[in-house]
Short mmCIF file of C-alpha atoms and ligand atoms in Angstrom, two decimals:
data_model
loop_
_atom_site.label_atom_id
_atom_site.label_comp_id
_atom_site.label_asym_id
_atom_site.label_seq_id
_atom_site.Cartn_x
_atom_site.Cartn_y
_atom_site.Cartn_z
CA UNK A 249 74.39 85.86 24.02
CA UNK A 250 76.48 83.34 25.44
CA UNK A 251 78.43 83.20 29.10
CA UNK A 252 82.21 83.35 29.22
CA UNK A 253 82.32 80.31 30.92
CA UNK A 254 80.58 78.57 28.18
CA UNK A 255 82.56 80.80 24.81
CA UNK A 256 85.52 79.80 26.75
CA UNK A 257 85.03 75.92 26.13
CA UNK A 258 84.91 76.33 22.59
CA UNK A 259 87.23 79.29 22.43
CA UNK A 260 90.76 80.32 23.56
CA UNK A 261 91.11 83.69 23.99
CA UNK A 262 94.37 85.33 23.55
CA UNK A 263 95.01 88.81 25.46
CA UNK A 264 98.26 90.98 25.23
CA UNK A 265 98.69 94.28 26.84
CA UNK A 266 100.08 97.63 26.30
CA UNK A 267 99.98 99.53 29.92
CA UNK A 268 101.02 102.98 29.98
CA UNK A 269 102.19 104.74 33.53
CA UNK A 270 103.01 108.45 34.07
CA UNK A 271 106.35 108.45 35.90
CA UNK A 272 104.57 110.98 38.52
CA UNK A 273 106.94 110.80 41.44
CA UNK A 274 109.72 112.56 39.12
CA UNK A 275 109.89 116.52 39.35
CA UNK A 276 110.49 117.47 36.06
CA UNK A 277 108.92 116.62 32.41
CA UNK A 278 111.04 114.56 30.01
CA UNK A 279 112.64 117.04 27.90
CA UNK A 280 112.51 119.99 29.53
CA UNK A 281 112.49 121.10 32.96
CA UNK A 282 108.85 122.20 33.56
CA UNK A 283 107.67 120.97 36.63
CA UNK A 284 105.14 117.63 36.93
CA UNK A 285 102.29 118.82 39.26
CA UNK A 286 98.85 117.40 38.64
CA UNK A 287 95.81 119.82 38.96
CA UNK A 288 98.10 123.29 38.07
CA UNK A 289 96.95 126.24 36.97
CA UNK A 290 96.67 125.52 33.04
CA UNK A 291 99.62 126.26 30.98
CA UNK A 292 101.60 127.56 33.50
CA UNK A 293 103.98 124.83 33.30
CA UNK A 294 105.05 125.55 29.98
CA UNK A 295 108.15 126.44 28.11
CA UNK A 296 109.65 126.51 24.69
CA UNK A 297 110.71 122.70 24.70
CA UNK A 298 107.02 121.43 25.72
CA UNK A 299 105.43 123.76 23.32
CA UNK A 300 107.31 122.89 20.19
CA UNK A 301 108.62 126.31 19.35
CA UNK A 302 111.05 126.77 16.63
CA UNK A 303 114.83 126.34 17.53
CA UNK A 304 114.20 124.28 21.03
CA UNK A 305 116.07 121.63 22.04
CA UNK A 306 115.16 118.68 24.33
CA UNK A 307 117.41 117.60 27.14
CA UNK A 308 116.74 113.76 28.17
CA UNK A 309 115.68 113.63 32.08
CA UNK A 310 118.01 111.35 33.80
CA UNK A 311 116.23 110.71 36.32
CA UNK A 312 113.13 109.35 34.16
CA UNK A 313 115.69 106.61 32.62
CA UNK A 314 116.53 105.96 35.71
CA UNK A 315 112.64 105.30 36.50
CA UNK A 316 112.38 103.23 33.53
CA UNK A 317 115.48 100.74 33.84
CA UNK A 318 114.12 99.85 37.15
CA UNK A 319 111.04 99.31 36.01
CA UNK A 320 113.02 97.02 33.63
CA UNK A 321 114.63 95.28 36.44
CA UNK A 322 112.09 94.54 38.58
CA UNK A 323 109.93 92.93 35.53
CA UNK A 324 112.70 90.66 34.88
CA UNK A 325 113.61 92.20 31.48
CA UNK A 326 117.40 92.77 29.60
CA UNK A 327 118.00 96.17 29.78
CA UNK A 328 119.54 97.41 26.57
CA UNK A 329 122.65 99.19 26.16
CA UNK A 330 122.17 101.34 23.12
CA UNK A 331 118.79 102.49 21.96
CA UNK A 332 117.60 105.91 21.10
CA UNK A 333 114.50 108.52 20.76
CA UNK A 334 112.46 108.50 17.59
CA UNK A 335 109.74 111.10 16.49
CA UNK A 336 106.28 109.46 15.96
CA UNK A 337 103.84 111.55 13.39
CA UNK A 338 100.95 113.19 15.43
CA UNK A 339 98.65 115.90 14.16
CA UNK A 340 96.05 117.07 16.98
CA UNK A 341 96.25 119.82 19.19
CA UNK A 342 97.05 118.34 22.49
CA UNK A 343 100.44 118.16 21.20
CA UNK A 344 101.67 121.32 19.97
CA UNK A 345 105.01 119.75 18.62
CA UNK A 346 103.14 117.83 16.17
CA UNK A 347 105.06 114.72 16.54
CA UNK A 348 105.44 112.34 20.29
CA UNK A 349 108.93 111.30 20.76
CA UNK A 350 109.04 107.95 21.37
CA UNK A 351 110.89 105.08 21.43
CA UNK A 352 111.83 102.76 17.97
CA UNK A 353 112.23 99.31 17.36
CA UNK A 354 114.71 99.06 20.22
CA UNK A 355 113.55 99.71 23.56
CA UNK A 356 115.25 100.16 26.89
CA UNK A 357 113.73 97.32 28.30
CA UNK A 358 113.02 94.13 26.35
CA UNK A 359 112.38 90.57 26.76
CA UNK A 360 111.01 90.50 30.38
CA UNK A 361 108.66 88.63 32.66
CA UNK A 362 106.14 88.25 35.33
CA UNK A 363 104.61 84.71 37.06
CA UNK A 364 101.24 85.08 37.56
CA UNK A 365 99.79 83.03 40.58
CA UNK A 366 96.20 82.01 39.50
CA UNK A 367 94.01 80.98 42.44
CA UNK A 368 90.82 79.89 43.62
CA UNK A 369 87.70 81.44 41.51
CA UNK A 370 90.15 83.12 39.34
CA UNK A 371 91.26 79.49 38.08
CA UNK A 372 88.06 78.49 36.45
CA UNK A 373 88.21 80.61 33.35
CA UNK A 374 90.84 78.07 32.63
CA UNK A 375 89.42 75.28 31.96
CA UNK A 376 92.18 73.77 29.41
CA UNK A 377 94.92 73.82 32.03
CA UNK A 378 95.66 71.08 34.91
CA UNK A 379 94.97 72.65 38.16
CA UNK A 380 97.66 72.35 41.17
CA UNK A 381 96.68 70.67 44.29
CA UNK A 382 95.00 74.08 45.87
CA UNK A 383 93.27 74.70 42.68
CA UNK A 384 95.71 77.41 41.09
CA UNK A 385 97.65 77.31 38.15
CA UNK A 386 101.30 79.60 37.68
CA UNK A 387 100.66 81.46 33.83
CA UNK A 388 103.47 82.85 32.79
CA UNK A 389 103.66 86.12 30.99
CA UNK A 390 106.02 87.69 28.58
CA UNK A 391 107.05 91.39 28.14
CA UNK A 392 107.77 92.07 25.16
CA UNK A 393 109.15 95.67 25.84
CA UNK A 394 108.73 99.14 27.95
CA UNK A 395 109.52 102.09 26.32
CA UNK A 396 109.92 105.69 27.09
CA UNK A 397 107.59 108.08 25.63
CA UNK A 398 105.68 111.36 26.29
CA UNK A 399 102.22 112.61 26.90
CA UNK A 400 99.92 114.86 25.59
CA UNK A 401 98.35 117.77 26.93
CA UNK A 402 94.67 117.90 27.80
CA UNK A 403 91.60 119.03 25.96
CA UNK A 404 88.46 120.32 27.57
CA UNK A 405 85.69 120.83 25.10
CA UNK A 406 82.91 123.37 26.25
CA UNK A 407 79.01 123.66 24.84
CA UNK A 408 78.78 120.58 23.31
CA UNK A 409 76.71 117.33 25.11
CA UNK A 410 78.75 115.52 27.46
CA UNK A 411 82.07 117.40 27.14
CA UNK A 412 82.59 115.94 23.56
CA UNK A 413 84.24 117.85 20.49
CA UNK A 414 80.86 116.55 18.39
CA UNK A 415 79.07 119.91 18.62
CA UNK A 416 81.40 121.94 21.44
CA UNK A 417 81.82 125.67 20.31
CA UNK A 418 85.24 126.13 21.63
CA UNK A 419 88.25 123.77 22.78
CA UNK A 420 90.34 124.67 25.30
CA UNK A 421 94.12 122.89 25.53
CA UNK A 422 96.14 122.61 29.09
CA UNK A 423 99.73 121.55 28.31
CA UNK A 424 100.85 121.11 31.25
CA UNK A 425 100.84 117.47 31.02
CA UNK A 426 101.94 117.58 27.74
CA UNK A 427 105.95 116.29 27.63
CA UNK A 428 105.25 114.08 31.26
CA UNK A 429 107.54 110.88 31.17
CA UNK A 430 105.49 108.15 30.27
CA UNK A 431 106.60 104.31 30.15
CA UNK A 432 104.70 101.81 28.08
CA UNK A 433 104.88 98.37 28.97
CA UNK A 434 103.66 96.00 26.14
CA UNK A 435 102.88 92.38 26.77
CA UNK A 436 103.68 88.96 24.78
CA UNK A 437 100.37 87.63 23.66
CA UNK A 438 100.14 84.85 26.83
CA UNK A 439 97.13 85.83 28.65
CA UNK A 440 94.56 83.51 28.34
CA UNK A 441 91.55 84.94 30.37
CA UNK A 442 90.46 87.83 31.54
CA UNK A 443 91.38 86.89 35.27
CA UNK A 444 95.07 86.56 34.13
CA UNK A 445 94.71 90.56 32.77
CA UNK A 446 93.45 91.51 35.71
CA UNK A 447 96.54 89.77 37.84
CA UNK A 448 98.64 90.90 35.57
CA UNK A 449 97.95 94.94 35.95
CA UNK A 450 97.17 94.32 39.58
CA UNK A 451 100.98 92.90 39.83
CA UNK A 452 102.48 95.00 38.06
CA UNK A 453 100.44 98.06 39.80
CA UNK A 454 102.00 96.77 42.83
CA UNK A 455 105.54 96.11 41.57
CA UNK A 456 105.51 100.27 40.04
CA UNK A 457 104.31 101.17 43.69
CA UNK A 458 107.07 99.18 45.11
CA UNK A 459 109.52 101.00 43.21
CA UNK A 460 108.04 104.49 43.59
CA UNK A 461 108.57 105.35 39.93
CA UNK A 462 104.06 106.51 39.62
CA UNK A 463 101.35 106.81 42.12
CA UNK A 464 99.44 104.55 39.39
CA UNK A 465 96.09 105.96 39.90
CA UNK A 466 93.90 104.05 37.61
CA UNK A 467 91.43 106.56 38.33
CA UNK A 468 93.84 109.93 37.59
CA UNK A 469 94.94 108.04 34.46
CA UNK A 470 98.49 107.87 35.47
CA UNK A 471 98.50 104.15 35.17
CA UNK A 472 95.82 103.16 32.04
CA UNK A 473 95.54 99.93 29.80
CA UNK A 474 94.64 98.69 26.50
CA UNK A 475 93.36 95.19 26.09
CA UNK A 476 94.06 93.10 22.67
CA UNK A 477 92.06 90.64 22.65
CA UNK A 478 91.44 87.52 19.82
CA UNK A 479 89.54 84.00 19.98
CA UNK A 480 90.89 80.67 18.36
CA UNK A 481 89.42 77.56 18.09
CA UNK A 482 90.51 75.38 20.91
CA UNK A 483 93.62 73.15 19.81
CA UNK A 484 94.20 76.06 16.44
CA UNK A 485 97.56 77.06 16.38
CA UNK A 486 97.17 80.26 14.49
CA UNK A 487 95.99 83.79 16.03
CA UNK A 488 92.61 85.31 15.34
CA UNK A 489 92.24 88.81 14.19
CA UNK A 490 92.38 91.14 17.39
CA UNK A 491 90.65 94.28 18.45
CA UNK A 492 92.08 96.66 21.05
CA UNK A 493 90.02 97.83 24.14
CA UNK A 494 91.39 101.15 24.87
CA UNK A 495 92.10 102.89 28.05
CA UNK A 496 90.52 100.40 30.44
CA UNK A 497 90.61 102.72 33.43
CA UNK A 498 90.33 99.99 36.42
CA UNK A 499 90.95 96.34 37.12
CA UNK A 500 87.41 95.73 37.33
CA UNK A 501 86.47 97.36 33.73
CA UNK A 502 89.61 95.80 32.32
CA UNK A 503 88.17 92.43 33.01
CA UNK A 504 84.52 93.09 32.44
CA UNK A 505 85.26 94.58 29.19
CA UNK A 506 87.93 91.90 27.93
CA UNK A 507 84.34 88.88 29.15
CA UNK A 508 82.43 90.79 26.91
CA UNK A 509 84.12 91.41 24.13
CA UNK A 510 85.37 87.56 24.07
CA UNK A 511 81.82 86.59 24.42
CA UNK A 512 81.31 89.22 20.94
CA UNK A 513 83.83 87.83 19.31
CA UNK A 514 82.56 84.08 19.21
CA UNK A 515 78.67 84.94 18.85
CA UNK A 516 80.03 86.75 15.51
CA UNK A 517 82.48 84.29 14.57
CA UNK A 518 79.87 81.57 15.30
CA UNK A 519 77.29 83.70 12.94
CA UNK A 520 79.92 82.80 10.32
CA UNK A 521 80.69 86.58 10.45
CA UNK A 522 84.60 88.19 10.63
CA UNK A 523 86.47 90.09 13.25
CA UNK A 524 87.64 93.16 11.95
CA UNK A 525 90.81 94.56 13.44
CA UNK A 526 89.67 97.66 15.55
CA UNK A 527 89.65 99.69 18.51
CA UNK A 528 86.80 99.79 20.58
CA UNK A 529 85.25 101.35 23.87
CA UNK A 530 84.25 99.65 26.77
CA UNK A 531 81.11 101.36 28.15
CA UNK A 532 80.52 99.75 31.45
CA UNK A 533 77.28 101.01 31.98
CA UNK A 534 75.78 99.99 28.93
CA UNK A 535 77.94 96.64 29.16
CA UNK A 536 78.67 96.69 25.30
CA UNK A 537 82.25 97.72 23.34
CA UNK A 538 81.45 100.07 20.29
CA UNK A 539 83.55 100.61 17.67
CA UNK A 540 86.16 103.84 17.79
CA UNK A 541 87.94 103.39 14.61
CA UNK A 542 89.69 101.28 12.19
CA UNK A 543 93.75 100.49 13.11
CA UNK A 544 95.86 102.33 11.62
CA UNK A 545 99.43 100.71 10.38
CA UNK A 546 102.71 101.65 11.73
CA UNK A 547 103.45 103.61 8.19
CA UNK A 548 100.42 106.00 9.28
CA UNK A 549 102.76 107.36 11.80
CA UNK A 550 105.84 107.93 9.62
CA UNK A 551 108.49 107.24 12.61
CA UNK A 552 112.16 108.61 12.32
CA UNK A 553 114.89 108.83 14.64
CA UNK A 554 114.79 112.22 16.07
CA UNK A 555 117.90 114.07 15.04
CA UNK A 556 118.18 116.19 18.10
CA UNK A 557 118.12 113.52 20.51
CA UNK A 558 121.64 111.94 20.78
CA UNK A 559 121.40 107.62 20.93
CA UNK A 560 121.48 106.24 23.87
CA UNK A 561 124.78 104.64 25.58
CA UNK A 562 123.55 103.00 28.92
CA UNK A 563 126.73 102.29 31.26
CA UNK A 564 127.15 98.90 33.09
CA UNK A 565 127.70 101.18 35.79
CA UNK A 566 124.89 103.00 35.67
CA UNK A 567 122.75 100.21 35.48
CA UNK A 568 124.38 98.27 38.50
CA UNK A 569 123.50 101.36 40.57
CA UNK A 570 119.99 101.38 39.18
CA UNK A 571 119.62 97.50 40.33
CA UNK A 572 121.28 98.27 44.14
CA UNK A 573 118.40 100.86 44.39
CA UNK A 574 115.91 98.44 43.82
CA UNK A 575 113.81 97.56 46.74
CA UNK A 576 112.49 94.36 47.79
CA UNK A 577 109.94 93.00 45.68
CA UNK A 578 106.56 92.23 46.33
CA UNK A 579 107.06 88.48 45.48
CA UNK A 580 110.30 88.48 47.39
CA UNK A 581 108.35 89.44 50.46
CA UNK A 582 105.68 87.65 50.32
CA UNK A 583 108.14 84.34 50.46
CA UNK A 584 110.00 86.67 53.33
CA UNK A 585 106.84 86.60 55.35
CA UNK A 586 106.03 82.64 54.38
CA UNK A 587 109.93 81.68 56.18
CA UNK A 588 109.84 84.16 58.58
CA UNK A 589 106.42 84.12 59.79
CA UNK A 590 104.81 81.53 58.94
CA UNK A 591 101.75 83.48 57.52
CA UNK A 592 99.36 81.61 54.62
CA UNK A 593 100.24 82.37 50.75
CA UNK A 594 97.59 84.24 50.20
CA UNK A 595 97.74 86.43 53.53
CA UNK A 596 101.23 86.51 53.12
CA UNK A 597 100.81 87.78 49.23
CA UNK A 598 97.93 90.12 50.06
CA UNK A 599 100.33 92.65 52.33
CA UNK A 600 103.41 92.41 50.57
CA UNK A 601 101.73 93.83 47.74
CA UNK A 602 100.45 96.81 49.31
CA UNK A 603 103.94 99.19 50.59
CA UNK A 604 102.08 100.75 54.03
CA UNK A 605 100.85 97.57 55.09
CA UNK A 606 103.83 95.69 54.60
CA UNK A 607 105.48 97.54 56.29
CA UNK A 608 103.44 98.33 59.03
CA UNK A 609 103.39 94.12 59.19
CA UNK A 610 107.30 94.58 59.33
CA UNK A 611 107.63 96.60 62.08
CA UNK A 612 104.88 95.20 64.13
CA UNK A 613 105.69 91.53 63.48
CA UNK A 614 109.14 92.13 64.97
CA UNK A 615 109.91 89.50 67.88
CA UNK A 616 106.40 87.95 67.37
CA UNK A 617 105.56 83.57 67.45
CA UNK A 618 103.67 83.19 64.45
CA UNK A 619 100.40 82.03 66.17
CA UNK A 620 100.68 86.02 67.20
CA UNK A 621 101.61 86.76 63.86
CA UNK A 622 98.90 84.94 62.13
CA UNK A 623 96.76 86.89 64.20
CA UNK A 624 98.49 90.33 63.21
CA UNK A 625 97.84 89.51 59.56
CA UNK A 626 94.32 88.97 59.89
CA UNK A 627 93.71 92.06 62.16
CA UNK A 628 95.44 94.06 58.73
CA UNK A 629 94.16 92.41 56.12
CA UNK A 630 90.50 92.50 58.03
CA UNK A 631 89.96 95.46 59.98
CA UNK A 632 93.07 97.63 59.25
CA UNK A 633 92.41 97.64 55.65
CA UNK A 634 88.57 97.98 56.44
CA UNK A 635 89.49 101.15 57.88
CA UNK A 636 91.71 102.31 55.15
CA UNK A 637 88.81 101.57 52.24
CA UNK A 638 86.67 103.31 53.76
CA UNK A 639 88.34 106.65 54.45
CA UNK A 640 90.17 106.47 51.39
CA UNK A 641 93.77 105.86 52.96
CA UNK A 642 96.09 103.46 53.34
CA UNK A 643 97.08 101.89 56.62
CA UNK A 644 99.75 104.38 57.04
CA UNK A 645 97.52 106.83 57.70
CA UNK A 646 96.45 105.28 60.79
CA UNK A 647 97.27 106.56 64.40
CA UNK A 648 97.79 102.90 65.49
CA UNK A 649 101.07 102.29 66.70
CA UNK A 650 102.94 98.58 65.57
CA UNK A 651 103.67 97.95 68.95
CA UNK A 652 99.86 98.36 70.08
CA UNK A 653 98.66 96.04 67.32
CA UNK A 654 101.24 93.89 68.07
CA UNK A 655 100.07 93.49 71.83
CA UNK A 656 96.87 93.18 70.37
CA UNK A 657 97.59 90.09 68.51
CA UNK A 658 98.77 88.67 71.11
CA UNK A 659 96.51 88.85 73.37
CA UNK A 660 94.01 86.97 70.68
CA UNK A 661 96.75 84.69 69.96
CA UNK A 662 96.88 83.28 73.93
CA UNK A 663 92.97 83.61 73.99
CA UNK A 664 92.82 86.10 77.05
CA UNK A 665 90.06 87.88 75.10
CA UNK A 666 88.08 86.74 72.74
CA UNK A 667 87.73 87.41 68.79
CA UNK A 668 84.39 89.77 69.68
CA UNK A 669 85.99 91.47 72.00
CA UNK A 670 88.90 91.66 69.77
CA UNK A 671 87.25 93.65 67.59
CA UNK A 672 86.27 96.14 70.33
CA UNK A 673 90.17 96.58 71.26
CA UNK A 674 90.52 97.11 67.56
CA UNK A 675 87.84 100.12 67.14
CA UNK A 676 89.61 101.76 70.48
CA UNK A 677 92.75 101.55 68.75
CA UNK A 678 91.97 102.90 65.56
CA UNK A 679 90.13 105.33 67.12
CA UNK A 680 92.54 106.83 69.85
CA UNK A 681 95.73 104.21 69.52
CA UNK A 682 94.78 103.07 72.52
CA UNK A 683 97.03 100.40 74.70
CA UNK A 684 95.41 97.41 74.46
CA UNK A 685 96.72 95.87 77.78
CA UNK A 686 95.72 98.60 79.98
CA UNK A 687 92.55 99.01 77.39
CA UNK A 688 91.84 95.30 78.46
CA UNK A 689 92.11 95.71 82.17
CA UNK A 690 90.18 98.49 82.16
CA UNK A 691 87.40 97.10 80.90
CA UNK A 692 87.63 94.15 82.91
CA UNK A 693 88.09 91.84 79.74
CA UNK A 694 90.75 89.62 81.04
CA UNK A 695 88.46 88.08 83.88
CA UNK A 696 86.23 86.57 81.15
CA UNK A 697 89.61 83.65 80.54
CA UNK A 698 90.44 83.83 84.35
CA UNK A 699 90.03 80.12 84.30
CA UNK A 700 89.69 80.33 88.04
CA UNK A 701 87.04 82.79 87.66
CA UNK A 702 85.17 80.35 84.87
CA UNK A 703 85.51 76.86 86.74
CA UNK A 704 84.05 78.50 89.84
CA UNK A 705 80.74 79.15 87.79
CA UNK A 706 80.53 76.06 86.21
CA UNK A 707 80.88 73.99 89.50
CA UNK A 708 78.31 76.61 91.21
CA UNK A 709 76.01 75.59 88.41
CA UNK A 710 76.47 71.94 88.49
CA UNK A 711 75.56 71.74 91.95
CA UNK A 712 72.81 73.87 90.73
CA UNK A 713 71.68 71.44 88.13
CA UNK A 714 72.65 67.80 89.65
CA UNK A 715 69.91 66.50 87.53
CA UNK A 716 71.43 67.68 84.29
CA UNK A 717 74.71 66.82 85.10
CA UNK A 718 73.74 62.89 85.79
CA UNK A 719 71.59 63.07 82.79
CA UNK A 720 74.77 64.41 80.79
CA UNK A 721 76.49 61.61 82.37
CA UNK A 722 74.29 58.98 81.03
CA UNK A 723 74.88 59.91 77.77
CA UNK A 724 72.86 63.00 76.96
CA UNK A 725 75.81 64.90 75.43
CA UNK A 726 73.97 68.03 73.81
CA UNK A 727 73.22 68.92 77.38
CA UNK A 728 76.94 70.79 77.35
CA UNK A 729 75.10 73.40 75.28
CA UNK A 730 72.89 74.08 78.10
CA UNK A 731 76.02 74.58 80.45
CA UNK A 732 77.89 76.98 78.12
CA UNK A 733 74.79 79.22 77.53
CA UNK A 734 74.24 79.81 81.28
CA UNK A 735 77.78 80.29 81.68
CA UNK A 736 77.52 82.79 78.51
CA UNK A 737 74.96 84.55 79.81
CA UNK A 738 76.57 84.61 83.43
CA UNK A 739 79.23 86.19 81.98
CA UNK A 740 77.11 88.77 79.75
CA UNK A 741 78.55 87.60 76.65
CA UNK A 742 82.20 88.66 77.45
CA UNK A 743 83.43 84.88 77.71
CA UNK A 744 86.13 83.41 75.51
CA UNK A 745 83.55 80.43 74.31
CA UNK A 746 86.80 78.39 73.50
CA UNK A 747 88.06 78.82 77.28
CA UNK A 748 84.38 78.11 78.83
CA UNK A 749 83.44 75.25 76.32
CA UNK A 750 87.04 73.15 77.50
CA UNK A 751 86.37 74.25 81.06
CA UNK A 752 82.78 72.81 80.93
CA UNK A 753 83.50 69.36 79.09
CA UNK A 754 86.83 68.91 81.23
CA UNK A 755 84.30 69.54 84.96
CA UNK A 756 80.70 67.41 83.10
CA UNK A 757 83.24 64.60 81.80
CA UNK A 758 84.55 64.87 85.96
P1 ADP B 1050 99.86 96.35 16.79
O1 ADP B 1050 100.83 96.03 15.57
O2 ADP B 1050 97.93 96.44 15.94
O3 ADP B 1050 100.45 97.49 17.62
P2 ADP B 1050 101.38 94.20 17.94
O4 ADP B 1050 101.96 93.43 17.55
O5 ADP B 1050 102.79 95.79 18.36
O6 ADP B 1050 99.77 94.89 17.38
O7 ADP B 1050 101.06 93.73 19.59
C1 ADP B 1050 99.91 95.14 20.67
C2 ADP B 1050 99.69 93.99 21.86
O8 ADP B 1050 98.76 93.19 20.73
C3 ADP B 1050 100.77 93.17 22.26
O9 ADP B 1050 100.15 93.02 23.90
C4 ADP B 1050 100.42 92.00 21.56
O10 ADP B 1050 100.72 90.87 22.90
C5 ADP B 1050 99.23 91.59 21.23
N1 ADP B 1050 98.59 90.99 20.02
C6 ADP B 1050 99.12 90.83 18.62
N2 ADP B 1050 98.37 90.02 18.60
C7 ADP B 1050 97.71 89.67 18.85
C8 ADP B 1050 96.04 88.62 18.70
N3 ADP B 1050 96.27 88.02 17.24
N4 ADP B 1050 95.16 88.58 19.69
C9 ADP B 1050 95.67 89.31 21.32
N5 ADP B 1050 96.34 89.97 21.57
C10 ADP B 1050 97.46 90.00 20.68
ZN1 ZN B 1051 108.54 122.49 29.37
MG1 MG B 1052 102.00 97.67 18.23
#
């Protein structure tokens, strides 16, 4: 099979995503007051409504509607004031009602969009597009809709191989999750590369986390994504037949699964074959996609308006109330960090995209000069991020106080300590939240940039090596390195190379 880059020279990939998010931050289910709790004792959070017992009547969860409207406003959607719930035929034991309550042609949120900044290596997957001066471009991605629906229960198959239903002796069902509110966002087929798909998913996750509607855990399945993909010859207008990759549960799987599927489709088409509209499953281990089922049509679902639920009328007051609750979104934060602290765009975006990191940066950067704020950003993005990743935590779990981080940034920006010493101080802050000023004093680090002391050392060294000084002044400039090395050695590697180098050169030049 050809590599993705080669395939994309001849073919254009067309991708649309369907992204589900469970509204995990809510306390109760979509149409009943059963609590939402991950990992509770099976079937302890159920009632006649979510078990679909005859005569039980659903009552919509107002907070869930508030959450989906928030999601719509944060993704530039128009909020539909009049919409309703439908029943979608669904016959499988994990949903005792035998239908799923969902939305019809009109969803709460319609016609939105997000802009993706595609930069650096990620931009390479678009050979067709003109890049800006930094080698990137902006992809404008339409959002068809975000609708409300409910999750099914969870089935466990026992006795068979790999927990599959095939060959299982018994199947158990846990209805705790049945009826959990889910929102599904559907994009227009506007994405053109696996990287754009990954960036869209990442950006949406950052937004949902910022507005606090879901924990967006890809591992626990509270955020999951189906990727639809087709190919057309470069320059062609008609879309090709698409396949759908189900339940991509990480950014990497989404990217790699789509990349594989694009290459597979290209091979089939180039050999004169045809693509069937089917649902496929990406196997990351084997690096291939396999057929799950051929596509059912909308008619198979027997959708009709739910007679138990009255049509919705959202008031302007309700919508504006939700708008007023919207926090600063990641893109706005990024732009503010650039304007207020002069951060490089990529750093500003990375910090703004992480709620905990942005909060810490905001507090610690207050009152810092731009150069100091840059040092602070580096500490957050390199050292503290590494700590968070290793410990499966966020920077909010650190004991490091913002004031201590700020004072370390100042020491680094002023060259009072070297970046190597900075690493030692960061480690001490992470371990014990030490006060950097005191720590630097105690460990004698300050002297290393005490220019008076360094000057003395240099003068002494020059007196001991008059021949080398003369040779330098005769043009053997490389000897600067000898003096540097001797001073660094005398200072046991603790000296600040930048400061020392300047003093050595100044003295040698006389
Ligand atoms: P279906 O009827 O199969 O569910 P939809 O039109 O509802 O298809 O679209 C589902 C998803 O597939 C959307 O994200 C949409 O953008 C995407 N999509 C639609 N047509 C194509 C295509 N030809 N190639 C790639 N993606 C597509
Ligand atoms: Zn219930
Ligand atoms: Mg569809």
